[in-house]
Coordinates of C-alpha atoms in Angstrom, one line a residue:
X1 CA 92.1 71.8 89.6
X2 CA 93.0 73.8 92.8
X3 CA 96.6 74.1 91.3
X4 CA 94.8 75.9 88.1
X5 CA 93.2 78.2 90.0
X6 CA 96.6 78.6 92.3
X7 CA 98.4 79.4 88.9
X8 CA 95.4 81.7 86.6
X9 CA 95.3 83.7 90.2
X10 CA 99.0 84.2 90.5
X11 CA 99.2 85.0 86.7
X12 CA 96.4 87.7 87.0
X13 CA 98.2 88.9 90.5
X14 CA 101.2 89.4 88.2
X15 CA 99.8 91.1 84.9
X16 CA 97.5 93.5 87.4
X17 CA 100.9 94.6 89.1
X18 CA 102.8 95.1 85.7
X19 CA 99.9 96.7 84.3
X20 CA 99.9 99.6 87.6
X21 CA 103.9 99.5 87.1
X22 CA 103.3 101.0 83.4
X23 CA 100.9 103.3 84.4
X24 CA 102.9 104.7 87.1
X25 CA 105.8 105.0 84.8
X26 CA 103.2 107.0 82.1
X27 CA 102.0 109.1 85.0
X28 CA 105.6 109.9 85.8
X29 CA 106.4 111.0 82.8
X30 CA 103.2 112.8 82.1
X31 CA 104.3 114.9 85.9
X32 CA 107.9 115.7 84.0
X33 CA 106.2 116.6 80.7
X34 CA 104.3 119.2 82.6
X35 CA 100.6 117.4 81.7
X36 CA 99.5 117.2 85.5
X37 CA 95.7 116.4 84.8
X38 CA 96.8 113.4 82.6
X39 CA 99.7 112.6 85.3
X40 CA 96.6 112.4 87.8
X41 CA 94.3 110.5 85.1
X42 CA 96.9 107.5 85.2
X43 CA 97.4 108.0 89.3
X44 CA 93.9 107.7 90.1
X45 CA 93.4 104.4 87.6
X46 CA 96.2 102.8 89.8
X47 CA 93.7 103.5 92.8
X48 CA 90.8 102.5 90.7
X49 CA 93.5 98.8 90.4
X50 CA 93.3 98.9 94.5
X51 CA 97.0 99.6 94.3
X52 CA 97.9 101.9 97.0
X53 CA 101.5 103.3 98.9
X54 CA 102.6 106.5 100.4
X55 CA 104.7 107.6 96.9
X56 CA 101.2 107.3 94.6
X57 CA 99.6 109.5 96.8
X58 CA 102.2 111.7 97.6
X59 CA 102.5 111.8 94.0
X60 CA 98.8 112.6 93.4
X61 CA 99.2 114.9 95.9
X62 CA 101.7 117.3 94.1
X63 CA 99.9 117.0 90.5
X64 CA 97.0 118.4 92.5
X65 CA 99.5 121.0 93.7
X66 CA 100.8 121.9 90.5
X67 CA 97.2 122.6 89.0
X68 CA 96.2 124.6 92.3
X69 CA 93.8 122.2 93.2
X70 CA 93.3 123.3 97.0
X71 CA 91.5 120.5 98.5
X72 CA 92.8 117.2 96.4
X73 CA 96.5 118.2 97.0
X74 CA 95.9 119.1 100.6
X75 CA 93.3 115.5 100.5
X76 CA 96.5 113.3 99.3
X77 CA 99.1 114.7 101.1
X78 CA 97.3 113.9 104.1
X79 CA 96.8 110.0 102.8
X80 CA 100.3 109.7 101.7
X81 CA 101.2 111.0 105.4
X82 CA 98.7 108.1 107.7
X83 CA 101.1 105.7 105.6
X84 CA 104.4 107.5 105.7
X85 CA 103.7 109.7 109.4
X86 CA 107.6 110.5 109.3
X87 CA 108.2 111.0 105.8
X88 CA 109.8 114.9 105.8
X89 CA 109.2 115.6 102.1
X90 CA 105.4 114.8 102.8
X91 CA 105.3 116.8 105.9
X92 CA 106.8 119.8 103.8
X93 CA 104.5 119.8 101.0
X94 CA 101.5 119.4 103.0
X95 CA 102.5 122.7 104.8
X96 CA 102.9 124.6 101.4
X97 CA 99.5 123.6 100.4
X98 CA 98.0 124.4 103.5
X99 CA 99.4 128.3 103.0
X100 CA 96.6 127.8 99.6
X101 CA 93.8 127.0 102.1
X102 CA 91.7 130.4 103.1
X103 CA 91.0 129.1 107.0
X104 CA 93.3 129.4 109.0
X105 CA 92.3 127.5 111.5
X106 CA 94.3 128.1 115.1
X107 CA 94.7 124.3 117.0
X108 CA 94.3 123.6 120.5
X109 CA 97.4 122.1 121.4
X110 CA 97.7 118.9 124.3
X111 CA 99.7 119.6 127.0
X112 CA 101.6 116.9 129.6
X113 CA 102.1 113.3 129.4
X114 CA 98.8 113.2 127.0
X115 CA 101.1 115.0 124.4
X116 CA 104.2 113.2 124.9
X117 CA 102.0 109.6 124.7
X118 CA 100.4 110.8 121.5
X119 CA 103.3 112.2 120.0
X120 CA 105.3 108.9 120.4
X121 CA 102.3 106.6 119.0
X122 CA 102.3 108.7 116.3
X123 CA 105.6 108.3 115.5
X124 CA 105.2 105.6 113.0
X125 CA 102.5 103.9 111.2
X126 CA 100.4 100.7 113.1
X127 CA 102.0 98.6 110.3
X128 CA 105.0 99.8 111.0
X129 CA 105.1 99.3 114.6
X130 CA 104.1 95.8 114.2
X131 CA 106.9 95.3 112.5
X132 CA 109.1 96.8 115.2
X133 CA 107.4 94.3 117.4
X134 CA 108.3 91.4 114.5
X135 CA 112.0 92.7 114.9
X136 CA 112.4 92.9 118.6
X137 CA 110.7 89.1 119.4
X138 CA 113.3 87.9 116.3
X139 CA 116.0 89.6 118.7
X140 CA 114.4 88.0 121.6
X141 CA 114.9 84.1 120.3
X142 CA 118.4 85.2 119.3
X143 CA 119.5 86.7 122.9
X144 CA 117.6 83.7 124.8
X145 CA 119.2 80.6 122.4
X146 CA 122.9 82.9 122.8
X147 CA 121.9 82.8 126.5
X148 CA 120.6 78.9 127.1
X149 CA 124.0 77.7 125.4
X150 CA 126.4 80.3 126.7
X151 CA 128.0 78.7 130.1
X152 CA 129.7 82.0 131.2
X153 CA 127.9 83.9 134.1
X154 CA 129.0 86.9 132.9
X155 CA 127.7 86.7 129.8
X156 CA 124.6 85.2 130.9
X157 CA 123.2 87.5 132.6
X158 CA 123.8 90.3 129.8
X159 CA 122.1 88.2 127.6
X160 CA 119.7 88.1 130.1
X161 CA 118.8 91.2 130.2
X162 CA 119.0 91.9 126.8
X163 CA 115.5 89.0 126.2
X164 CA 114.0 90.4 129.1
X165 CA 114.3 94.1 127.5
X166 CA 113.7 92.8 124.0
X167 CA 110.6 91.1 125.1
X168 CA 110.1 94.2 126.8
X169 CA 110.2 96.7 123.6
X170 CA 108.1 94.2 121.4
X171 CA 105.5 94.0 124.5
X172 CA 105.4 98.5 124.0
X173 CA 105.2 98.1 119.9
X174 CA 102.7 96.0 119.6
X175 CA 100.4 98.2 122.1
X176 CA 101.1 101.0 120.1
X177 CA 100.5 99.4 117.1
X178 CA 97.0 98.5 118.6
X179 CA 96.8 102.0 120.2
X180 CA 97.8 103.5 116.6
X181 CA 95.4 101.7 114.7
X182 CA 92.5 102.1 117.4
X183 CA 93.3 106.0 117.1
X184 CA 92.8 105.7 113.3
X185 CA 89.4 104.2 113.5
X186 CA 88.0 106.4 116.3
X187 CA 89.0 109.4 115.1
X188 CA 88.0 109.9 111.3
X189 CA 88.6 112.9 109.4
X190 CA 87.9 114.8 106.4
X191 CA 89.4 117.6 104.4
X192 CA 86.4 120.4 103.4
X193 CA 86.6 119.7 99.0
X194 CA 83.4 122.3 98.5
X195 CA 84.5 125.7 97.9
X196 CA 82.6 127.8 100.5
X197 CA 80.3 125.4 102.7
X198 CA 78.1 126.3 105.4
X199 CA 78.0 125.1 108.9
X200 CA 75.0 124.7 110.3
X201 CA 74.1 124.1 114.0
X202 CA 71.3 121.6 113.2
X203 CA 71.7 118.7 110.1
X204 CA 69.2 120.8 107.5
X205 CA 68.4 123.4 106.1
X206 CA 65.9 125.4 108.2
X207 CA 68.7 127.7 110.7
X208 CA 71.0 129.7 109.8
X209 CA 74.6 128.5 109.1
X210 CA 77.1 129.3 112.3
X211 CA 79.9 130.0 110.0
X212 CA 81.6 129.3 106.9
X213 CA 84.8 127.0 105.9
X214 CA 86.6 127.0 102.2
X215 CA 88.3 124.0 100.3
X216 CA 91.2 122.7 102.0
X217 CA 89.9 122.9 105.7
X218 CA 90.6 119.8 108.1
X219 CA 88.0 118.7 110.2
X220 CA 87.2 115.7 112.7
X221 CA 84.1 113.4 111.6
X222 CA 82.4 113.3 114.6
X223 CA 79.2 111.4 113.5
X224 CA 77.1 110.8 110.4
X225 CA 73.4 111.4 110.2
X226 CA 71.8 111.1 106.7
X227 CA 73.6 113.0 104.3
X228 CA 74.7 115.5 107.4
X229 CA 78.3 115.2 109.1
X230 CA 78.5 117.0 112.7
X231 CA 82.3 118.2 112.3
X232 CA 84.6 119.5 115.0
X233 CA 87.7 121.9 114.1
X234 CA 91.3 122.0 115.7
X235 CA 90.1 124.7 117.2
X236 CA 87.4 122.4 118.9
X237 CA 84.6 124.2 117.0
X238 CA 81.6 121.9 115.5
X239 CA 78.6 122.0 113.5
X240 CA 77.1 120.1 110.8
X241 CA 78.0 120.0 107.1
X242 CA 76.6 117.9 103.6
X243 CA 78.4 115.0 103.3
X244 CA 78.6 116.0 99.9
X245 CA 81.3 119.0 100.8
X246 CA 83.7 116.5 102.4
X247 CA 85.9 113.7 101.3
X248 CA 86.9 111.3 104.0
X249 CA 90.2 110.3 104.8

């Protein structure tokens, strides 16, 4: 009976991924063809299968584009870029949607070690630094069984070395990947999807709203309170917005 259920789950597994293969391949086409909102149609059922990677949204991302879609193309790109932070064609796009965005929004930049820290975390994704760290502990076992039956001095000490700096290197990736993923989960943000939305200095209605943001704007999530957001800007200004106006990355 388990061995049934092994087998009907692996033959689902299967059909599920060459059913999201076939769309992609329709969506494709529809992207060449020129039919962007039916290239997105198929993109977003492939989400909707809990398929996701770096090329659908990236994908998704210039079908937005193409249609002038402000905030979903700027929404995507940024998705495609949390799983593919070094991806260049990614990083291009995203800048020519940004020029669509009205805000122009001036960032505070980190200065010193802080910078250089952050920079280098954010370097690669956390899955991808765990796999550094999967690499380097592989090429730790190799150096050390090289070392224990290698009778020359000489090379016994370079091998050494070379465990003792591969442990060394898997020991940094793996904190980074923690470091990485701990950054991702305490730092939530959201790209602004209504087309002119308030901030307010209070979550209602009863102020007046501080200033405006348009469709395509960044922001930092820094709390939730009913259906209120209090946001923070690059350029380290907050308020509160609907939830509604905002779509989480």
């Amino acid at each position: 009976m388990r061995k049934l259920i092994y087998l009907c789950f692996l033959l689902f597994s299967f059909a599920g991924f060459s059913q999201n293969e076939d769309l992609f391949e329709e969506a494709n086409s529809a992207y060449q063809s020129g039919d962007y909102q039916n290239a997105v149609n198929f993109y977003e059922e492939i989400l909707d299968n809990g398929e996701t990677s770096a090329e659908l949204y990236y994908n998704l991302g210039n079908a937005h584009y193409k249609m002038n879609n402000v905030a979903p193309s700027i929404y995507y790109y940024e998705k495609a870029l949390q799983l593919a932070p070094t991806d260049e064609d990614i990083k291009n796009n995203i800048e020519f949607a940004r020029n669509m965005a009205i805000d122009d929004i001036e960032e505070v930049e980190q200065t010193g070690i802080n910078q250089w820290f952050n920079g280098l975390i954010s370097t690669y994704s956390y899955s991808t630094w765990a796999v550094i760290a999967i690499i380097f502990s592989i090429l730790f076992v190799a150096l050390f069984l090289l070392y224990y039956f290698t009778y020359t001095s000489l090379y016994k000490r370079v091998l050494f070395t070379g465990a003792m700096l591969a442990v060394l290197l898997c020991g940094l990736s793996v904190i980074f990947a923690f470091q990485q993923q701990s950054y991702i989960q305490e730092n939530q943000y959201a790209i602004i999807f209504g087309e002119e939305v308030e901030v307010r200095d209070e979550p209602n209605l009863r102020g007046d709203a501080s200033f405006e943001l348009h469709e395509g704007t960044k922001a930092k999530v820094l709390e939730d309170y009913q259906e209120w957001a209090r946001i923070e800007l690059a350029n380290g200004a907050q308020g509160w917005v609907k939830n509604s106006a905002i779509k989480k990355l």
